[in-house]
Short mmCIF file of C-alpha atoms in Angstrom, two decimals:
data_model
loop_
_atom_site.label_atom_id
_atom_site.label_comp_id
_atom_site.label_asym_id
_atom_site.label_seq_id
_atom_site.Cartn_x
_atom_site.Cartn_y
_atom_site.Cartn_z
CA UNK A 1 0.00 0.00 0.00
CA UNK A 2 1.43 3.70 -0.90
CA UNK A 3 2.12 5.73 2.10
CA UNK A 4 -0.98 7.59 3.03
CA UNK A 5 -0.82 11.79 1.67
CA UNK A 6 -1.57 14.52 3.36
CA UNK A 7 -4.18 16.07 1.01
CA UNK A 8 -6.88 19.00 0.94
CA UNK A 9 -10.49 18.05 -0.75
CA UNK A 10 -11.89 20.57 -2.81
CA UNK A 11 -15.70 19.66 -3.86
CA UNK A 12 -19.53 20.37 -3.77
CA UNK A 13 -22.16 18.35 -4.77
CA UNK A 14 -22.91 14.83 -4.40
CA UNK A 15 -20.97 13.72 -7.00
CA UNK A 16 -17.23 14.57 -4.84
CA UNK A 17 -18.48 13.09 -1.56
CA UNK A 18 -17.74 9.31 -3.84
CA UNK A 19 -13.92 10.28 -3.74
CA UNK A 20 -13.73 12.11 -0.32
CA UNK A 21 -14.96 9.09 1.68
CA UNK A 22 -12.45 6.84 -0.61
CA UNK A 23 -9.65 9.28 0.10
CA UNK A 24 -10.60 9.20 3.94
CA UNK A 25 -11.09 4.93 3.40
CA UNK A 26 -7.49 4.83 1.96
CA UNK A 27 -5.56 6.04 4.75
CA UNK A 28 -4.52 9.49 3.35
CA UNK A 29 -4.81 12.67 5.54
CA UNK A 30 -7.24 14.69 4.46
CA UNK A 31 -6.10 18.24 6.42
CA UNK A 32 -8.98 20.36 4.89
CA UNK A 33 -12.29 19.74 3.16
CA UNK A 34 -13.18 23.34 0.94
CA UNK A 35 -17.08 23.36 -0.15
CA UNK A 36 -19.44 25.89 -0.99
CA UNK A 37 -21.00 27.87 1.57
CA UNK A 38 -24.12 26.37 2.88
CA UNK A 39 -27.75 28.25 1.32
CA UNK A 40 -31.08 28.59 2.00
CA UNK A 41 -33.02 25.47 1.26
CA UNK A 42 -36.46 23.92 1.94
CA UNK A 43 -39.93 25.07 2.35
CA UNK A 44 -38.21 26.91 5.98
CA UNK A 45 -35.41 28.32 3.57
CA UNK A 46 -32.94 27.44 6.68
CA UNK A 47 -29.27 27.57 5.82
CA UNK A 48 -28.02 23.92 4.40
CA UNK A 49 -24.43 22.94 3.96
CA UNK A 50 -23.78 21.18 0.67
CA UNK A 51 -23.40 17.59 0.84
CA UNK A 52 -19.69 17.15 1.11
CA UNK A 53 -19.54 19.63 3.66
CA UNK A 54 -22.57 17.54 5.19
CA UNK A 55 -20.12 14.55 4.29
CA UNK A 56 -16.86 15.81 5.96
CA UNK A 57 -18.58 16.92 9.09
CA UNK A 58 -19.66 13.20 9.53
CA UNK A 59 -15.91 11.93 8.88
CA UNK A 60 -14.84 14.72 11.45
CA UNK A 61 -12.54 16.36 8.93
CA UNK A 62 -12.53 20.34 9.22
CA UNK A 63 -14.09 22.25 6.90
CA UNK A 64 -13.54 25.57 5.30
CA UNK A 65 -16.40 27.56 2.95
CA UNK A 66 -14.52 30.29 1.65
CA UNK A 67 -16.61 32.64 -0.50
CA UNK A 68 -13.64 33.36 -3.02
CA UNK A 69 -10.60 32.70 -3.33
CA UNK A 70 -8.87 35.57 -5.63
CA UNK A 71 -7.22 37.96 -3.49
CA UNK A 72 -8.06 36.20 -0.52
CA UNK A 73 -4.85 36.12 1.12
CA UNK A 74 -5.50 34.84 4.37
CA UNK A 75 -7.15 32.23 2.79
CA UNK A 76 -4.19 31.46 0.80
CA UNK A 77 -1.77 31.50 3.49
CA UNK A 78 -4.12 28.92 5.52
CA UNK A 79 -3.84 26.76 2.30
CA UNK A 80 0.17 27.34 2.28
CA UNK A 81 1.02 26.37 5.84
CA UNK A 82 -1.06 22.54 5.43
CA UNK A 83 2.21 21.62 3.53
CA UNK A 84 -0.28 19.49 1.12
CA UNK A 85 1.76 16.70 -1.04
CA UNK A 86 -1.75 17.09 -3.43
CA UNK A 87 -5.41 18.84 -3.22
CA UNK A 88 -7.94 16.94 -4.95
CA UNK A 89 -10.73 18.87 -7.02
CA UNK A 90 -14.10 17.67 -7.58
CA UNK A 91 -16.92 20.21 -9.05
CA UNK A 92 -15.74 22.63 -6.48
CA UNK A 93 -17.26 25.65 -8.05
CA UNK A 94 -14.83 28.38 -7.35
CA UNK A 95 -11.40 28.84 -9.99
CA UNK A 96 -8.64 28.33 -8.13
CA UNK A 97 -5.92 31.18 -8.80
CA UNK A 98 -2.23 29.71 -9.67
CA UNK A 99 -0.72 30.23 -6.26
CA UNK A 100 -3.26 28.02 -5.09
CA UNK A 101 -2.62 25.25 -7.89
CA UNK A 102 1.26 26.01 -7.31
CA UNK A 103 0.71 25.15 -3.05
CA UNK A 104 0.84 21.66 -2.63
CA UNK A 105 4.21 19.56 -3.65
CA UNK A 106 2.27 17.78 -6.53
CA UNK A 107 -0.27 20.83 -7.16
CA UNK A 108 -3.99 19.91 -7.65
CA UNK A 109 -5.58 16.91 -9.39
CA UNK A 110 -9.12 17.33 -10.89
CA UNK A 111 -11.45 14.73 -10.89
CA UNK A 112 -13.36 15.54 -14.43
CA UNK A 113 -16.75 13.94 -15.54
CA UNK A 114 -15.74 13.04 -19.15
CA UNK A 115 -13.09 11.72 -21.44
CA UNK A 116 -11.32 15.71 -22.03
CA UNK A 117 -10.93 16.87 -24.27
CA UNK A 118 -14.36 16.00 -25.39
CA UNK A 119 -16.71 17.91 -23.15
CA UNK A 120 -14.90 20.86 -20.74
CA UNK A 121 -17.13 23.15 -18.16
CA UNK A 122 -19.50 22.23 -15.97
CA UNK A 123 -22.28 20.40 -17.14
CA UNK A 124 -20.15 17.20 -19.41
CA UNK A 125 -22.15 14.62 -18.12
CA UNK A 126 -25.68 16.40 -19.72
CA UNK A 127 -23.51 17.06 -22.71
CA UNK A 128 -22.08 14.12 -23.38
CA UNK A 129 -26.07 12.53 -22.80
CA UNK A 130 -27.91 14.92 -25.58
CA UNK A 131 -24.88 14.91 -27.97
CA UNK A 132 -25.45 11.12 -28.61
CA UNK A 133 -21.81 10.38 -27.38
CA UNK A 134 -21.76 6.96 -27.27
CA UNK A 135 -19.71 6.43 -24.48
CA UNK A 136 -18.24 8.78 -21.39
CA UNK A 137 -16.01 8.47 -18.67
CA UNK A 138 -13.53 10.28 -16.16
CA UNK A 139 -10.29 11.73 -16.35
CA UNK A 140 -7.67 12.81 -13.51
CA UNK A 141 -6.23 15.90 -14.77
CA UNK A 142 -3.94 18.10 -13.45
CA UNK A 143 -5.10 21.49 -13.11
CA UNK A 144 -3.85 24.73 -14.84
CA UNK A 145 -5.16 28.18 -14.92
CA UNK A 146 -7.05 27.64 -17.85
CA UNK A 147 -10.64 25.64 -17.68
CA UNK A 148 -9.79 21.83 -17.81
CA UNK A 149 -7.54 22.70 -20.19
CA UNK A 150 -4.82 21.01 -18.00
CA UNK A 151 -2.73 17.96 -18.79
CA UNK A 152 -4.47 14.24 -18.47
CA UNK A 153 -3.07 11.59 -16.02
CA UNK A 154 -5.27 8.98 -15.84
CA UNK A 155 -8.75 8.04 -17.66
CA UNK A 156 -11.26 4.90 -17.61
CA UNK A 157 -14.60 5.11 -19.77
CA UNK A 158 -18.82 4.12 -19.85
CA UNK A 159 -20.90 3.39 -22.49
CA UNK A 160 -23.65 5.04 -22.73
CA UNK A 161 -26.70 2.96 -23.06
CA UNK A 162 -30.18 4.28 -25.07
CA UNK A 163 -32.16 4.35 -21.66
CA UNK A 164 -29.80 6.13 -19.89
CA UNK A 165 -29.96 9.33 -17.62
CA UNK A 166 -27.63 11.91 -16.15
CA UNK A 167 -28.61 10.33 -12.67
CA UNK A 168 -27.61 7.07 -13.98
CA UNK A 169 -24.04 8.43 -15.17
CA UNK A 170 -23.73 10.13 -12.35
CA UNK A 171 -23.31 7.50 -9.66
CA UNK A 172 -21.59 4.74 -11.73
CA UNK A 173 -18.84 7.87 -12.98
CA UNK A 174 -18.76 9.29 -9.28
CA UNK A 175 -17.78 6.08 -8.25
CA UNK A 176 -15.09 5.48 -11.04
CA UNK A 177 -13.68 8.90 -10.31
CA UNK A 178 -13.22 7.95 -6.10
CA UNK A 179 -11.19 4.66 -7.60
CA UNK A 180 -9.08 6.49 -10.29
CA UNK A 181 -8.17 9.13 -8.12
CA UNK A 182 -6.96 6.34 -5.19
CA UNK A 183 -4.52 4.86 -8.71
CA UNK A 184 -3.27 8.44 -9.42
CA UNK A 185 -2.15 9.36 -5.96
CA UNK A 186 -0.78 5.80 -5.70
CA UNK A 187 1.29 5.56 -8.96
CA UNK A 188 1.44 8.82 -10.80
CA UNK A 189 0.72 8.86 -14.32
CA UNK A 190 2.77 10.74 -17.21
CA UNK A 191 0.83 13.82 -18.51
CA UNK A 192 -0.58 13.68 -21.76
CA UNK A 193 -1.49 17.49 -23.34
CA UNK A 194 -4.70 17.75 -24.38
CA UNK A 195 -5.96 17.93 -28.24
CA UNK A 196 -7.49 21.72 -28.08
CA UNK A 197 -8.42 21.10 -31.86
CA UNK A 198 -11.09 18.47 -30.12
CA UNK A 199 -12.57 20.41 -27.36
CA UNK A 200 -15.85 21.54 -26.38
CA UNK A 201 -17.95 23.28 -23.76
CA UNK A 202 -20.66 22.25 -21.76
CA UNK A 203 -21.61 25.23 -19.99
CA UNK A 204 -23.66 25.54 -16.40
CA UNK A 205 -27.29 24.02 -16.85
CA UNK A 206 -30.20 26.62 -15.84
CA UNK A 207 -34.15 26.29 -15.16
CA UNK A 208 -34.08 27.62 -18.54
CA UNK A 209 -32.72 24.40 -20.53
CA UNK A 210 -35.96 22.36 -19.13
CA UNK A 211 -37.51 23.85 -21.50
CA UNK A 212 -38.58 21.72 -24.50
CA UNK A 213 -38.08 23.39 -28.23
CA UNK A 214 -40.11 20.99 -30.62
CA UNK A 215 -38.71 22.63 -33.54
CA UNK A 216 -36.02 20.54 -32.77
CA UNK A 217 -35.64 16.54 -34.16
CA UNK A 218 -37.58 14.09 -32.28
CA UNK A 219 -33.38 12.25 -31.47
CA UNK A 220 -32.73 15.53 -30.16
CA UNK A 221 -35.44 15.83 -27.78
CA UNK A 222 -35.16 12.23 -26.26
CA UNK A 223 -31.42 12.62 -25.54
CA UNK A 224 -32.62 16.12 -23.90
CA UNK A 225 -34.99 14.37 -21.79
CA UNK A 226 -32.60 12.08 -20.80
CA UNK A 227 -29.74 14.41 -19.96
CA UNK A 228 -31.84 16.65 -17.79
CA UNK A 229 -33.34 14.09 -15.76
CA UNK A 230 -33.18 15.00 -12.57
CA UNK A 231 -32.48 18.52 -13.20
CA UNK A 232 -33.52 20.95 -14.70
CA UNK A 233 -35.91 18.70 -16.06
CA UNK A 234 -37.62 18.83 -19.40
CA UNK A 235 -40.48 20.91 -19.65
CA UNK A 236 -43.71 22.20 -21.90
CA UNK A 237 -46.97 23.45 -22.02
CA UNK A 238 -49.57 20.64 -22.63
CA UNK A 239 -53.13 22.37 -23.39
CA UNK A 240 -52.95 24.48 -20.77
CA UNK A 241 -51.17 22.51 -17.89
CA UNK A 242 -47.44 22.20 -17.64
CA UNK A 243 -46.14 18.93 -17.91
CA UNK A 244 -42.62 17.45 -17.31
CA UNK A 245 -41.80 14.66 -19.35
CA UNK A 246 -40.30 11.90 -17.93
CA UNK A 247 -39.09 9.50 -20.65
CA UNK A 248 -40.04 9.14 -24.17
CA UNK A 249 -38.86 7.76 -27.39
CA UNK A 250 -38.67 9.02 -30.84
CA UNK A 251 -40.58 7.61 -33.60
CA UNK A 252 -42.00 8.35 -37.14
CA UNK A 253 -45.04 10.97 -37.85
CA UNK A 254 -44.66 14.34 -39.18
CA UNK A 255 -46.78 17.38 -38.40
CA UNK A 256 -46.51 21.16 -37.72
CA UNK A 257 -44.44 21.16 -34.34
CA UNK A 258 -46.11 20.88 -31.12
CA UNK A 259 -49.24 19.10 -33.10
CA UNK A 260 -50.53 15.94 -31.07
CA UNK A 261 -50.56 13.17 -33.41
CA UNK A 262 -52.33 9.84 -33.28
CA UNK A 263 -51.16 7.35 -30.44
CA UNK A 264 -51.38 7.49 -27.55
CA UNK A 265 -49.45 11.43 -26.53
CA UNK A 266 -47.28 11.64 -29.32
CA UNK A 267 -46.00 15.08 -30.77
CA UNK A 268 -44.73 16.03 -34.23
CA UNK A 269 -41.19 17.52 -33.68
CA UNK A 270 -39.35 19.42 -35.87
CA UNK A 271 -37.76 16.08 -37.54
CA UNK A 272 -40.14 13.10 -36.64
CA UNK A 273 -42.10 12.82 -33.51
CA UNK A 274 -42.19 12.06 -29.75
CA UNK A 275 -44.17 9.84 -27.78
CA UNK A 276 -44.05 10.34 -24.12
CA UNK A 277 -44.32 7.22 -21.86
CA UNK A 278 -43.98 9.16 -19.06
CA UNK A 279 -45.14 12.46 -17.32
CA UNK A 280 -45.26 14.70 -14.36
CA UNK A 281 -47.74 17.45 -13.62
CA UNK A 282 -46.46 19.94 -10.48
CA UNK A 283 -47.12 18.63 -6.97
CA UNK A 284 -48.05 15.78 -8.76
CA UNK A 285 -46.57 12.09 -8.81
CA UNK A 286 -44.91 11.23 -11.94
CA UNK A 287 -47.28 8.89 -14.58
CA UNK A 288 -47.71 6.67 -17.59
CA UNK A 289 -49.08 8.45 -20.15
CA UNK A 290 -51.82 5.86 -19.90
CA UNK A 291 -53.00 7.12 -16.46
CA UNK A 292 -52.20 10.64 -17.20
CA UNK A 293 -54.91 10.85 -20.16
CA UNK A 294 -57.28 8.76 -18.34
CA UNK A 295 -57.66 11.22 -15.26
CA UNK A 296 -56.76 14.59 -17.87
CA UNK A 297 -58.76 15.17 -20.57
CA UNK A 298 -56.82 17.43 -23.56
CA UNK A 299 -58.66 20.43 -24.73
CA UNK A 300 -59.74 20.24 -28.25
CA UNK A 301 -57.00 21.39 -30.43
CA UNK A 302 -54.27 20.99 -27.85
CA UNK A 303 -50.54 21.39 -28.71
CA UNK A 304 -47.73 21.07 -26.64
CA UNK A 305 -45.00 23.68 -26.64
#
């Protein structure tokens, strides 16, 4: 077994806590856990940490919430004087200036959620989904001052499969990402630059990419649906009741878009058509289409858009 690291965790959402608790499983010393400061969540809008600050309070690791880091020397010199051998970086949220990537002995390894160059920023697993990739995957990279432009140390890929969802990528890469980080620190790899003539950008998902354009292909759409499922969702108007479809597949018809064709709640797309098998109303439970137009009858003349 390698001799255990002393290390600083850098991550958010659920997707670092995966690595953190292998990092904390594996022996190494984790000195300091940086997350996001904790918001206003719930129906009481009470403060909330994020879950691996939630995470490292449970493993007893301290934890700092720093709301930037530019120009934040005290900050900095905190980070200094742990005399890290690495920091590990997992959907953080905050850039990290170059005298914080320069602080530790081996400077900081990102844990990234796709095979770079191929999808950079902060949404690749969504990306990756609705492009029709047909496969994904992680790579340990370590970081530079530009946007996962840095050099690649270690990768392992995923297919995709045709049912599947950004939840369902999510867990199986967070989970590869806690293992391939444990083989980096372990045996280092030799960088590999990156191929900038292959790079892309998957920007930050908002409540305003649930939205559902039906000018678009019918392919299109079903990948969408997929790669916003949990969040933000995929949304439209249905008659006059908002709808969130939950799964659906694409098949043949043709029709002005948004026009409900025959079978069952299928509608004409810009390029084929879309039949959802599954729907949500708000503060409603989700439903087969079946059960949805048995209990909701469509205005004459209803479109969806």
């Amino acid at each position: 077994m390698a001799a255990p690291l002393k290390l600083a965790f850098m991550g958010s959402p659920g997707f670092a806590v995966f690595p953190l608790k292998a990092l904390v499983a594996a022996g190494h010393e984790v000195m300091a856990v940086y997350a996001q400061p904790s918001k206003p969540a719930g129906r009481g809008q009470k403060e909330q940490p994020c879950p691996v600050h939630a995470a490292a309070l449970e493993l007893g690791l301290p934890v700092r919430t720093p709301v930037k880091l530019r120009k934040n020397q005290e900050e900095l010199d905190y980070f200094r004087n742990l005399k890290l051998d690495a920091a590990v970086v997992a959907a953080y949220g905050l850039i990290l200036p170059q005298e914080f990537l320069d602080a530790p002995e081996r400077g900081c390894l990102n844990i990234h959620g796709s095979l770079l160059p191929r999808w950079r920023g902060a949404a690749p697993i969504q990306a990756a989904i609705a492009a029709g990739d047909a496969q994904t995957g992680i790579t340990i990279m370590q970081m530079e001052a530009g946007l996962d432009t840095g050099p690649m140390l270690r990768k392992d890929t995923t297919p995709i499969g045709p049912a599947d969802t950004s939840a369902d990528l999510h867990d199986r890469l967070a989970e590869m990402g806690a293992r391939l980080i444990i083989e980096e620190l372990a045996q280092p790899s030799p960088p590999q630059a990156q191929d900038e003539a292959l790079a892309n950008y998957a920007p930050k998902l908002s409540r305003e990419d649930a939205r559902l354009d039906v000018r678009l292909p019918a392919v299109a759409l079903e990948r969408r649906i997929r790669a916003f499922s949990p969040w933000p969702g995929a949304l439209g108007l249905l008659g006059d009741v908002v709808v969130k479809i939950i799964s659906a597949e694409a098949v043949e018809g043709e029709g002005i878009p948004g026009t409900l064709l025959p079978g069952g709640l299928t509608i004409a797309c810009g390029e084929g058509a879309l039949r959802v098998t599954r729907l949500q109303r708000a503060g409603k439970a989700a439903m087969s289409t079946e059960d949805f137009l048995r209990g909701y009858k469509l205005p004459e003349g209803a479109r969806f858009y």
